[in-house]
PDB file of C-alpha atoms and ligand atoms in Angstrom:
ATOM      1  CA  MET V 759       0.000   0.000   0.000  1.00  0.00           C
ATOM      2  CA  SER V 760       1.414   3.399  -0.887  1.00  0.00           C
ATOM      3  CA  SER V 761       1.870   6.015   1.821  1.00  0.00           C
ATOM      4  CA  LEU V 762      -0.730   8.198   0.102  1.00  0.00           C
ATOM      5  CA  VAL V 763      -3.316   5.471   0.422  1.00  0.00           C
ATOM      6  CA  ARG V 764      -2.325   4.961   4.034  1.00  0.00           C
ATOM      7  CA  ILE V 765      -2.736   8.646   4.776  1.00  0.00           C
ATOM      8  CA  GLY V 766      -6.097   8.539   3.016  1.00  0.00           C
ATOM      9  CA  LEU V 767      -7.287   5.651   5.141  1.00  0.00           C
ATOM     10  CA  PHE V 768      -6.007   7.278   8.318  1.00  0.00           C
ATOM     11  CA  ALA V 769      -7.856  10.485   7.470  1.00  0.00           C
ATOM     12  CA  GLY V 770     -10.889   8.375   6.717  1.00  0.00           C
ATOM     13  CA  LEU V 771     -10.711   6.733  10.127  1.00  0.00           C
ATOM     14  CA  LEU V 772     -10.499  10.129  11.843  1.00  0.00           C
ATOM     15  CA  GLY V 773     -13.523  11.168   9.848  1.00  0.00           C
ATOM     16  CA  VAL V 774     -15.441   8.184  11.164  1.00  0.00           C
ATOM     17  CA  ILE V 775     -14.503   8.982  14.746  1.00  0.00           C
ATOM     18  CA  PHE V 776     -15.518  12.634  14.566  1.00  0.00           C
ATOM     19  CA  ALA V 777     -18.321  12.635  12.051  1.00  0.00           C
ATOM     20  CA  GLY V 778     -20.064   9.387  12.834  1.00  0.00           C
ATOM     21  CA  ALA V 779     -20.736   6.144  11.097  1.00  0.00           C
ATOM     22  CA  ALA V 780     -22.493   7.693   8.105  1.00  0.00           C
ATOM     23  CA  LEU V 781     -19.121   8.624   6.587  1.00  0.00           C
ATOM     24  CA  ALA V 782     -17.584   5.213   7.029  1.00  0.00           C
ATOM     25  CA  GLY V 783     -18.881   3.696   3.818  1.00  0.00           C
ATOM     26  CA  ALA V 784     -17.416   6.408   1.634  1.00  0.00           C
ATOM     27  CA  ALA V 785     -14.160   6.981   3.488  1.00  0.00           C
ATOM     28  CA  ILE V 786     -13.106   3.344   3.820  1.00  0.00           C
ATOM     29  CA  ASP V 787     -14.536   2.183   0.544  1.00  0.00           C
ATOM     30  CA  PRO V 788     -12.720  -1.106  -0.123  1.00  0.00           C
ATOM     31  CA  ASP V 789     -12.975  -0.442  -3.877  1.00  0.00           C
ATOM     32  CA  VAL V 790     -10.851   2.692  -3.531  1.00  0.00           C
ATOM     33  CA  ASP V 791      -8.145   0.698  -1.794  1.00  0.00           C
ATOM     34  CA  ARG V 792      -8.235  -2.025  -4.421  1.00  0.00           C
ATOM     35  CA  LYS V 793      -7.974   0.422  -7.317  1.00  0.00           C
ATOM     36  CA  SER V 794      -4.990   2.157  -5.759  1.00  0.00           C
ATOM     37  CA  ALA V 795      -3.354  -1.183  -5.086  1.00  0.00           C
ATOM     38  CA  SER V 796      -3.770  -2.383  -8.669  1.00  0.00           C
ATOM     39  CA  ALA V 797      -2.349   0.879 -10.010  1.00  0.00           C
ATOM     40  CA  HIS V 798       0.869   0.071  -8.174  1.00  0.00           C
ATOM     41  CA  SER V 799       1.011  -3.643  -8.810  1.00  0.00           C
ATOM     42  CA  GLY V 800       2.871  -3.208 -12.109  1.00  0.00           C
ATOM     43  CA  GLU V 801       6.060  -2.638 -10.188  1.00  0.00           C
ATOM     44  CA  ASP V 802       7.823  -4.428  -7.476  1.00  0.00           C
ATOM     45  CA  GLU V 803      10.252  -2.293  -5.502  1.00  0.00           C
ATOM     46  CA  THR V 804      12.861  -5.006  -5.182  1.00  0.00           C
ATOM     47  CA  HIS V 805      12.269  -7.242  -8.229  1.00  0.00           C
ATOM     48  CA  GLN V 806      11.572  -6.890 -11.928  1.00  0.00           C
ATOM     49  CA  PRO V 807       7.999  -5.917 -12.809  1.00  0.00           C
ATOM     50  CA  ARG V 808       5.701  -8.841 -12.038  1.00  0.00           C
ATOM     51  CA  VAL V 809       3.082  -7.777 -14.554  1.00  0.00           C
ATOM     52  CA  LYS V 810       3.415  -6.181 -17.963  1.00  0.00           C
ATOM     53  CA  GLY V 811       1.189  -4.812 -20.679  1.00  0.00           C
ATOM     54  CA  LEU V 812      -0.685  -2.253 -18.553  1.00  0.00           C
ATOM     55  CA  ALA V 813       0.831   0.705 -20.394  1.00  0.00           C
ATOM     56  CA  GLN V 814       0.987   1.836 -23.995  1.00  0.00           C
ATOM     57  CA  ALA V 815       4.344   3.529 -23.346  1.00  0.00           C
ATOM     58  CA  ASP V 816       7.024   2.286 -21.007  1.00  0.00           C
ATOM     59  CA  ASP V 817      10.813   2.321 -20.676  1.00  0.00           C
ATOM     60  CA  GLY V 818      11.299   4.775 -23.547  1.00  0.00           C
ATOM     61  CA  VAL V 819       9.194   2.956 -26.145  1.00  0.00           C
ATOM     62  CA  ARG V 820       5.630   3.562 -27.242  1.00  0.00           C
ATOM     63  CA  LEU V 821       3.084   1.586 -29.244  1.00  0.00           C
ATOM     64  CA  VAL V 822       1.348   3.618 -31.956  1.00  0.00           C
ATOM     65  CA  LEU V 823      -1.622   2.295 -33.908  1.00  0.00           C
ATOM     66  CA  ASP V 824      -2.095   3.399 -37.549  1.00  0.00           C
ATOM     67  CA  PRO V 825      -4.904   4.466 -37.583  1.00  0.00           C
ATOM     68  CA  PRO V 826      -5.495   4.768 -33.865  1.00  0.00           C
ATOM     69  CA  ARG V 827      -7.861   2.994 -31.526  1.00  0.00           C
ATOM     70  CA  ARG V 828     -10.439   1.525 -33.816  1.00  0.00           C
ATOM     71  CA  VAL V 829     -10.580  -1.383 -36.195  1.00  0.00           C
ATOM     72  CA  THR V 830     -13.227  -2.985 -38.301  1.00  0.00           C
ATOM     73  CA  SER V 831     -14.166  -6.549 -37.416  1.00  0.00           C
ATOM     74  CA  SER V 832     -11.937  -7.822 -40.177  1.00  0.00           C
ATOM     75  CA  GLY V 833      -9.014  -6.125 -41.809  1.00  0.00           C
ATOM     76  CA  ARG V 834      -5.389  -5.252 -41.454  1.00  0.00           C
ATOM     77  CA  LEU V 835      -3.931  -3.988 -38.235  1.00  0.00           C
ATOM     78  CA  ALA V 836      -0.949  -1.667 -38.581  1.00  0.00           C
ATOM     79  CA  PHE V 837       1.192  -0.326 -35.775  1.00  0.00           C
ATOM     80  CA  ARG V 838       4.661   0.963 -34.963  1.00  0.00           C
ATOM     81  CA  ILE V 839       6.945   1.063 -32.005  1.00  0.00           C
ATOM     82  CA  VAL V 840       8.473   4.499 -31.517  1.00  0.00           C
ATOM     83  CA  ASP V 841      11.211   5.704 -29.188  1.00  0.00           C
ATOM     84  CA  ASP V 842      11.014   8.780 -26.954  1.00  0.00           C
ATOM     85  CA  THR V 843      12.060  11.045 -29.849  1.00  0.00           C
ATOM     86  CA  GLY V 844       9.138   9.718 -31.909  1.00  0.00           C
ATOM     87  CA  ALA V 845      11.389   7.797 -34.300  1.00  0.00           C
ATOM     88  CA  THR V 846      10.210   4.376 -35.446  1.00  0.00           C
ATOM     89  CA  VAL V 847      12.134   1.554 -33.807  1.00  0.00           C
ATOM     90  CA  ARG V 848      13.377  -0.768 -36.562  1.00  0.00           C
ATOM     91  CA  ASP V 849      15.673  -3.221 -34.842  1.00  0.00           C
ATOM     92  CA  PHE V 850      14.130  -6.040 -32.854  1.00  0.00           C
ATOM     93  CA  ASP V 851      15.648  -9.120 -31.272  1.00  0.00           C
ATOM     94  CA  VAL V 852      14.390 -12.611 -32.013  1.00  0.00           C
ATOM     95  CA  GLU V 853      12.571 -13.976 -28.954  1.00  0.00           C
ATOM     96  CA  HIS V 854      10.722 -17.277 -29.104  1.00  0.00           C
ATOM     97  CA  ASP V 855      11.599 -17.549 -32.818  1.00  0.00           C
ATOM     98  CA  ARG V 856      10.011 -14.199 -33.789  1.00  0.00           C
ATOM     99  CA  ARG V 857      10.786 -10.485 -33.605  1.00  0.00           C
ATOM    100  CA  MET V 858       7.212  -9.474 -32.769  1.00  0.00           C
ATOM    101  CA  HIS V 859       4.471 -11.315 -30.923  1.00  0.00           C
ATOM    102  CA  LEU V 860       0.991  -9.870 -30.876  1.00  0.00           C
ATOM    103  CA  ILE V 861      -1.493 -11.120 -28.308  1.00  0.00           C
ATOM    104  CA  VAL V 862      -5.144 -10.099 -28.588  1.00  0.00           C
ATOM    105  CA  ALA V 863      -7.957 -10.724 -26.093  1.00  0.00           C
ATOM    106  CA  ARG V 864     -11.341  -9.164 -25.582  1.00  0.00           C
ATOM    107  CA  ARG V 865     -11.647  -7.452 -22.204  1.00  0.00           C
ATOM    108  CA  ASP V 866     -13.902 -10.255 -20.945  1.00  0.00           C
ATOM    109  CA  LEU V 867     -10.966 -12.636 -21.715  1.00  0.00           C
ATOM    110  CA  THR V 868     -12.641 -14.271 -24.714  1.00  0.00           C
ATOM    111  CA  GLY V 869     -11.368 -14.121 -28.298  1.00  0.00           C
ATOM    112  CA  PHE V 870      -7.717 -14.917 -27.562  1.00  0.00           C
ATOM    113  CA  GLN V 871      -5.369 -14.674 -30.543  1.00  0.00           C
ATOM    114  CA  HIS V 872      -1.610 -14.936 -30.876  1.00  0.00           C
ATOM    115  CA  LEU V 873      -0.373 -13.417 -34.130  1.00  0.00           C
ATOM    116  CA  HIS V 874       2.988 -12.721 -35.734  1.00  0.00           C
ATOM    117  CA  PRO V 875       2.943  -9.466 -37.690  1.00  0.00           C
ATOM    118  CA  ARG V 876       5.160  -8.794 -40.687  1.00  0.00           C
ATOM    119  CA  GLN V 877       7.597  -5.897 -40.579  1.00  0.00           C
ATOM    120  CA  THR V 878       7.189  -3.366 -43.388  1.00  0.00           C
ATOM    121  CA  ALA V 879       9.943  -1.396 -45.147  1.00  0.00           C
ATOM    122  CA  ASP V 880       9.336   1.674 -42.944  1.00  0.00           C
ATOM    123  CA  GLY V 881       9.875  -0.363 -39.774  1.00  0.00           C
ATOM    124  CA  GLY V 882       6.178  -0.662 -38.874  1.00  0.00           C
ATOM    125  CA  TRP V 883       4.237  -3.883 -38.409  1.00  0.00           C
ATOM    126  CA  GLN V 884       1.183  -5.259 -40.198  1.00  0.00           C
ATOM    127  CA  VAL V 885      -1.006  -8.263 -39.657  1.00  0.00           C
ATOM    128  CA  PRO V 886      -4.379  -9.402 -41.004  1.00  0.00           C
ATOM    129  CA  MET V 887      -6.736  -9.537 -38.038  1.00  0.00           C
ATOM    130  CA  ARG V 888     -10.325 -10.639 -37.610  1.00  0.00           C
ATOM    131  CA  LEU V 889     -12.227  -9.642 -34.495  1.00  0.00           C
ATOM    132  CA  ALA V 890     -15.497 -11.499 -34.845  1.00  0.00           C
ATOM    133  CA  ASP V 891     -17.418  -9.971 -31.936  1.00  0.00           C
ATOM    134  CA  ALA V 892     -18.073  -6.376 -30.990  1.00  0.00           C
ATOM    135  CA  GLY V 893     -16.431  -5.082 -27.848  1.00  0.00           C
ATOM    136  CA  SER V 894     -13.269  -3.701 -26.354  1.00  0.00           C
ATOM    137  CA  TYR V 895     -10.093  -5.647 -26.990  1.00  0.00           C
ATOM    138  CA  ARG V 896      -6.666  -5.489 -25.415  1.00  0.00           C
ATOM    139  CA  LEU V 897      -3.740  -5.788 -27.757  1.00  0.00           C
ATOM    140  CA  PHE V 898      -0.261  -6.632 -26.468  1.00  0.00           C
ATOM    141  CA  ALA V 899       2.900  -6.129 -28.480  1.00  0.00           C
ATOM    142  CA  ASP V 900       5.505  -8.417 -26.947  1.00  0.00           C
ATOM    143  CA  PHE V 901       9.028  -7.829 -28.221  1.00  0.00           C
ATOM    144  CA  SER V 902      12.632  -7.192 -27.364  1.00  0.00           C
ATOM    145  CA  SER V 903      14.794  -4.374 -28.700  1.00  0.00           C
ATOM    146  CA  ALA V 904      18.439  -3.651 -27.858  1.00  0.00           C
ATOM    147  CA  GLY V 905      18.358  -6.552 -25.426  1.00  0.00           C
ATOM    148  CA  GLU V 906      15.419  -5.205 -23.448  1.00  0.00           C
ATOM    149  CA  ALA V 907      12.084  -6.986 -23.307  1.00  0.00           C
ATOM    150  CA  HIS V 908       8.886  -4.979 -23.554  1.00  0.00           C
ATOM    151  CA  THR V 909       5.170  -5.730 -23.459  1.00  0.00           C
ATOM    152  CA  LEU V 910       3.080  -2.729 -24.433  1.00  0.00           C
ATOM    153  CA  GLY V 911      -0.718  -2.785 -24.294  1.00  0.00           C
ATOM    154  CA  VAL V 912      -3.396  -0.763 -26.040  1.00  0.00           C
ATOM    155  CA  ASP V 913      -7.180  -1.007 -26.358  1.00  0.00           C
ATOM    156  CA  LEU V 914      -9.038  -1.492 -29.626  1.00  0.00           C
ATOM    157  CA  ASN V 915     -12.770  -1.112 -30.061  1.00  0.00           C
ATOM    158  CA  VAL V 916     -15.031  -2.968 -32.439  1.00  0.00           C
ATOM    159  CA  ASP V 917     -18.411  -1.270 -32.869  1.00  0.00           C
ATOM    160  CA  GLY V 918     -21.609  -3.188 -32.379  1.00  0.00           C
ATOM    161  CA  ARG V 919     -23.787  -4.712 -29.721  1.00  0.00           C
ATOM    162  CA  PHE V 920     -21.507  -6.000 -26.991  1.00  0.00           C
ATOM    163  CA  GLU V 921     -22.397  -8.823 -24.664  1.00  0.00           C
ATOM    164  CA  ALA V 922     -19.768  -9.597 -22.051  1.00  0.00           C
ATOM    165  CA  ARG V 923     -19.327 -13.262 -21.216  1.00  0.00           C
ATOM    166  CA  GLU V 924     -18.826 -14.524 -17.703  1.00  0.00           C
ATOM    167  CA  LEU V 925     -15.398 -15.929 -16.978  1.00  0.00           C
ATOM    168  CA  PRO V 926     -15.739 -19.730 -16.887  1.00  0.00           C
ATOM    169  CA  PRO V 927     -15.283 -21.214 -13.397  1.00  0.00           C
ATOM    170  CA  PRO V 928     -11.808 -22.332 -12.276  1.00  0.00           C
ATOM    171  CA  ALA V 929     -10.866 -25.708 -13.750  1.00  0.00           C
ATOM    172  CA  THR V 930      -7.869 -27.996 -14.096  1.00  0.00           C
ATOM    173  CA  THR V 931      -8.950 -29.543 -17.396  1.00  0.00           C
ATOM    174  CA  ALA V 932      -9.756 -27.820 -20.674  1.00  0.00           C
ATOM    175  CA  LEU V 933     -10.758 -28.960 -24.133  1.00  0.00           C
ATOM    176  CA  THR V 934      -9.243 -27.450 -27.261  1.00  0.00           C
ATOM    177  CA  ALA V 935     -11.167 -26.805 -30.470  1.00  0.00           C
ATOM    178  CA  GLY V 936      -9.241 -29.717 -31.996  1.00  0.00           C
ATOM    179  CA  GLY V 937     -10.537 -32.204 -29.408  1.00  0.00           C
ATOM    180  CA  PHE V 938      -7.490 -32.431 -27.138  1.00  0.00           C
ATOM    181  CA  GLU V 939      -7.997 -32.591 -23.397  1.00  0.00           C
ATOM    182  CA  VAL V 940      -5.407 -30.663 -21.436  1.00  0.00           C
ATOM    183  CA  ARG V 941      -4.872 -31.266 -17.742  1.00  0.00           C
ATOM    184  CA  LEU V 942      -3.238 -28.668 -15.532  1.00  0.00           C
ATOM    185  CA  ASN V 943      -1.396 -29.436 -12.345  1.00  0.00           C
ATOM    186  CA  GLU V 944      -0.151 -26.460 -10.339  1.00  0.00           C
ATOM    187  CA  THR V 945       2.194 -26.800  -7.407  1.00  0.00           C
ATOM    188  CA  GLY V 946       4.672 -24.410  -5.839  1.00  0.00           C
ATOM    189  CA  GLY V 947       4.697 -21.856  -8.652  1.00  0.00           C
ATOM    190  CA  GLU V 948       4.952 -24.494 -11.377  1.00  0.00           C
ATOM    191  CA  ALA V 949       2.192 -25.067 -13.921  1.00  0.00           C
ATOM    192  CA  ARG V 950       2.430 -28.484 -15.561  1.00  0.00           C
ATOM    193  CA  PHE V 951       0.255 -29.273 -18.576  1.00  0.00           C
ATOM    194  CA  THR V 952      -0.383 -32.765 -19.920  1.00  0.00           C
ATOM    195  CA  ILE V 953      -2.116 -33.366 -23.264  1.00  0.00           C
ATOM    196  CA  PHE V 954      -4.559 -36.226 -23.915  1.00  0.00           C
ATOM    197  CA  GLU V 955      -6.382 -37.358 -27.034  1.00  0.00           C
ATOM    198  CA  ASP V 956      -9.169 -39.950 -26.717  1.00  0.00           C
ATOM    199  CA  GLY V 957      -7.976 -40.660 -23.184  1.00  0.00           C
ATOM    200  CA  ALA V 958      -4.406 -41.434 -24.249  1.00  0.00           C
ATOM    201  CA  ARG V 959      -1.416 -39.304 -23.375  1.00  0.00           C
ATOM    202  CA  VAL V 960      -0.062 -37.306 -26.343  1.00  0.00           C
ATOM    203  CA  ARG V 961       3.746 -37.439 -26.349  1.00  0.00           C
ATOM    204  CA  ASP V 962       4.651 -36.215 -29.828  1.00  0.00           C
ATOM    205  CA  ILE V 963       4.269 -32.529 -29.080  1.00  0.00           C
ATOM    206  CA  GLU V 964       6.145 -30.508 -31.685  1.00  0.00           C
ATOM    207  CA  PRO V 965       8.273 -27.462 -30.919  1.00  0.00           C
ATOM    208  CA  TYR V 966       6.296 -24.239 -31.053  1.00  0.00           C
ATOM    209  CA  LEU V 967       8.163 -20.917 -30.953  1.00  0.00           C
ATOM    210  CA  GLY V 968      11.303 -22.692 -29.834  1.00  0.00           C
ATOM    211  CA  ALA V 969       9.718 -24.472 -26.882  1.00  0.00           C
ATOM    212  CA  ARG V 970       7.264 -27.261 -26.106  1.00  0.00           C
ATOM    213  CA  GLY V 971       4.507 -24.757 -25.552  1.00  0.00           C
ATOM    214  CA  HIS V 972       3.684 -21.100 -25.138  1.00  0.00           C
ATOM    215  CA  LEU V 973       1.723 -19.710 -22.196  1.00  0.00           C
ATOM    216  CA  VAL V 974       0.039 -16.338 -21.769  1.00  0.00           C
ATOM    217  CA  ALA V 975      -1.588 -15.498 -18.428  1.00  0.00           C
ATOM    218  CA  LEU V 976      -3.891 -12.492 -18.041  1.00  0.00           C
ATOM    219  CA  ARG V 977      -5.473 -11.072 -14.893  1.00  0.00           C
ATOM    220  CA  GLN V 978      -9.202 -10.442 -14.977  1.00  0.00           C
ATOM    221  CA  GLY V 979     -10.113  -6.810 -14.346  1.00  0.00           C
ATOM    222  CA  ASP V 980      -7.071  -5.058 -15.796  1.00  0.00           C
ATOM    223  CA  LEU V 981      -5.698  -7.690 -18.193  1.00  0.00           C
ATOM    224  CA  ALA V 982      -2.268  -7.463 -16.635  1.00  0.00           C
ATOM    225  CA  PHE V 983       0.097  -9.698 -18.588  1.00  0.00           C
ATOM    226  CA  LEU V 984       2.024 -12.034 -16.289  1.00  0.00           C
ATOM    227  CA  HIS V 985       5.653 -12.980 -16.463  1.00  0.00           C
ATOM    228  CA  VAL V 986       5.664 -16.652 -17.380  1.00  0.00           C
ATOM    229  CA  HIS V 987       8.869 -18.604 -17.842  1.00  0.00           C
ATOM    230  CA  PRO V 988       9.076 -21.916 -19.691  1.00  0.00           C
ATOM    231  CA  GLU V 989      11.137 -24.380 -17.680  1.00  0.00           C
ATOM    232  CA  SER V 990      14.213 -25.312 -19.634  1.00  0.00           C
ATOM    233  CA  GLU V 991      14.632 -28.905 -18.497  1.00  0.00           C
ATOM    234  CA  ALA V 992      11.528 -29.974 -20.447  1.00  0.00           C
ATOM    235  CA  THR V 993      12.497 -32.860 -22.707  1.00  0.00           C
ATOM    236  CA  GLU V 994      10.860 -34.922 -25.408  1.00  0.00           C
ATOM    237  CA  GLY V 995       7.762 -36.720 -24.185  1.00  0.00           C
ATOM    238  CA  SER V 996       7.541 -34.784 -20.930  1.00  0.00           C
ATOM    239  CA  ASP V 997       4.854 -32.485 -19.613  1.00  0.00           C
ATOM    240  CA  ILE V 998       4.819 -28.846 -20.673  1.00  0.00           C
ATOM    241  CA  ARG V 999       6.067 -26.853 -17.684  1.00  0.00           C
ATOM    242  CA  PHE V1000       6.144 -23.173 -16.820  1.00  0.00           C
ATOM    243  CA  SER V1001       6.897 -21.215 -13.722  1.00  0.00           C
ATOM    244  CA  VAL V1002       3.907 -18.985 -13.004  1.00  0.00           C
ATOM    245  CA  GLU V1003       3.780 -16.482 -10.175  1.00  0.00           C
ATOM    246  CA  TYR V1004       0.420 -14.836  -9.499  1.00  0.00           C
ATOM    247  CA  PRO V1005       1.141 -11.248  -8.445  1.00  0.00           C
ATOM    248  CA  SER V1006      -2.078 -10.803  -6.451  1.00  0.00           C
ATOM    249  CA  GLU V1007      -5.302 -12.450  -5.436  1.00  0.00           C
ATOM    250  CA  GLY V1008      -7.867 -12.571  -8.189  1.00  0.00           C
ATOM    251  CA  SER V1009      -8.986 -14.471 -11.250  1.00  0.00           C
ATOM    252  CA  TYR V1010      -6.613 -15.260 -14.072  1.00  0.00           C
ATOM    253  CA  ARG V1011      -7.037 -16.778 -17.498  1.00  0.00           C
ATOM    254  CA  LEU V1012      -4.242 -19.004 -18.766  1.00  0.00           C
ATOM    255  CA  PHE V1013      -3.893 -19.647 -22.501  1.00  0.00           C
ATOM    256  CA  LEU V1014      -1.653 -22.586 -23.346  1.00  0.00           C
ATOM    257  CA  GLN V1015      -0.646 -23.106 -26.961  1.00  0.00           C
ATOM    258  CA  PHE V1016       1.006 -26.256 -28.225  1.00  0.00           C
ATOM    259  CA  LYS V1017       1.594 -27.873 -31.584  1.00  0.00           C
ATOM    260  CA  VAL V1018       0.590 -31.374 -32.663  1.00  0.00           C
ATOM    261  CA  ASP V1019       0.614 -32.640 -36.278  1.00  0.00           C
ATOM    262  CA  GLY V1020       1.653 -29.236 -37.572  1.00  0.00           C
ATOM    263  CA  ARG V1021      -1.279 -27.394 -36.018  1.00  0.00           C
ATOM    264  CA  VAL V1022      -1.309 -25.026 -33.059  1.00  0.00           C
ATOM    265  CA  HIS V1023      -3.972 -25.687 -30.428  1.00  0.00           C
ATOM    266  CA  THR V1024      -5.099 -23.424 -27.602  1.00  0.00           C
ATOM    267  CA  ALA V1025      -6.410 -24.515 -24.195  1.00  0.00           C
ATOM    268  CA  ALA V1026      -7.727 -21.883 -21.765  1.00  0.00           C
ATOM    269  CA  PHE V1027      -8.020 -22.238 -18.005  1.00  0.00           C
ATOM    270  CA  THR V1028      -9.485 -19.985 -15.333  1.00  0.00           C
ATOM    271  CA  ARG V1029      -7.428 -19.926 -12.127  1.00  0.00           C
ATOM    272  CA  GLU V1030      -8.135 -18.278  -8.813  1.00  0.00           C
ATOM    273  CA  ALA V1031      -5.029 -16.999  -7.064  1.00  0.00           C
ATOM    274  CA  GLY V1032      -5.437 -18.138  -3.496  1.00  0.00           C
ATOM    275  CA  ASP V1033      -6.373 -21.684  -4.402  1.00  0.00           C
ATOM    276  CA  VAL V1034      -3.209 -22.090  -6.495  1.00  0.00           C
ATOM    277  CA  HIS V1035      -1.108 -22.944  -3.469  1.00  0.00           C
ATOM    278  CA  GLY V1036      -3.805 -25.033  -1.836  1.00  0.00           C
ATOM    279  CA  ASP V1037      -4.700 -27.666  -4.447  1.00  0.00           C
TER     280      ASP V1037
HETATM  281 CU1   CU N 934       4.317 -15.172 -30.729  1.00  0.00          CU
END
């Protein structure tokens, strides 16, 4: 909790004492505390940031949409990364086999997409993108430049009648569109995924983006993008393992992608931080 919040709460408590109980609801509104806390959760004073993607500009780089803020449900998305002088950044490092990873999710955590844009001659990026449902989407550009990793986030709106979907309840199994059943086992900060097809364990998982799988974890409410590290000792035939650290209580959506028979499959899981250490 920041000192400002603390001072606010202290003042609120004094208010309750002197002005009576009627003020209590407004002065010690738990929502106010939660909002302030989430605004600060992007940084950790002693460690690297535990969440990413909450800002459109960070660490001297900025994500610029061309044109800004709005897309049609199907078309081409164009964007650039600019530095603090406004110049287009052109040099990117290869991370997970690509120079640019684009993650898209609607704000209700449906409609997940993982795309790889193409760099144009002027240094910008383009990718065909279809957003089937109306609503507000979060777009994350995940890249590394000059040895520094960045995840910048920006909202996109698709006009139309918007119906938010409830987050599915927490689960440790998920079905992919291709009929695979994925089981998740979480213990001590490690998420272990096992793939099944028709009840039998799938062992011939193909490399995808230089690893056995790719995991994106988003926090419900602000779509904070979690640091997730693939565990290097994963070998042929083994589970797909990641170290996942939930930065706060709350609901999270995990999107695991893996490749079998040349096709990429996505399995999504809802997790509640709080039960992750208990089960
Ligand atoms: Cu990617």
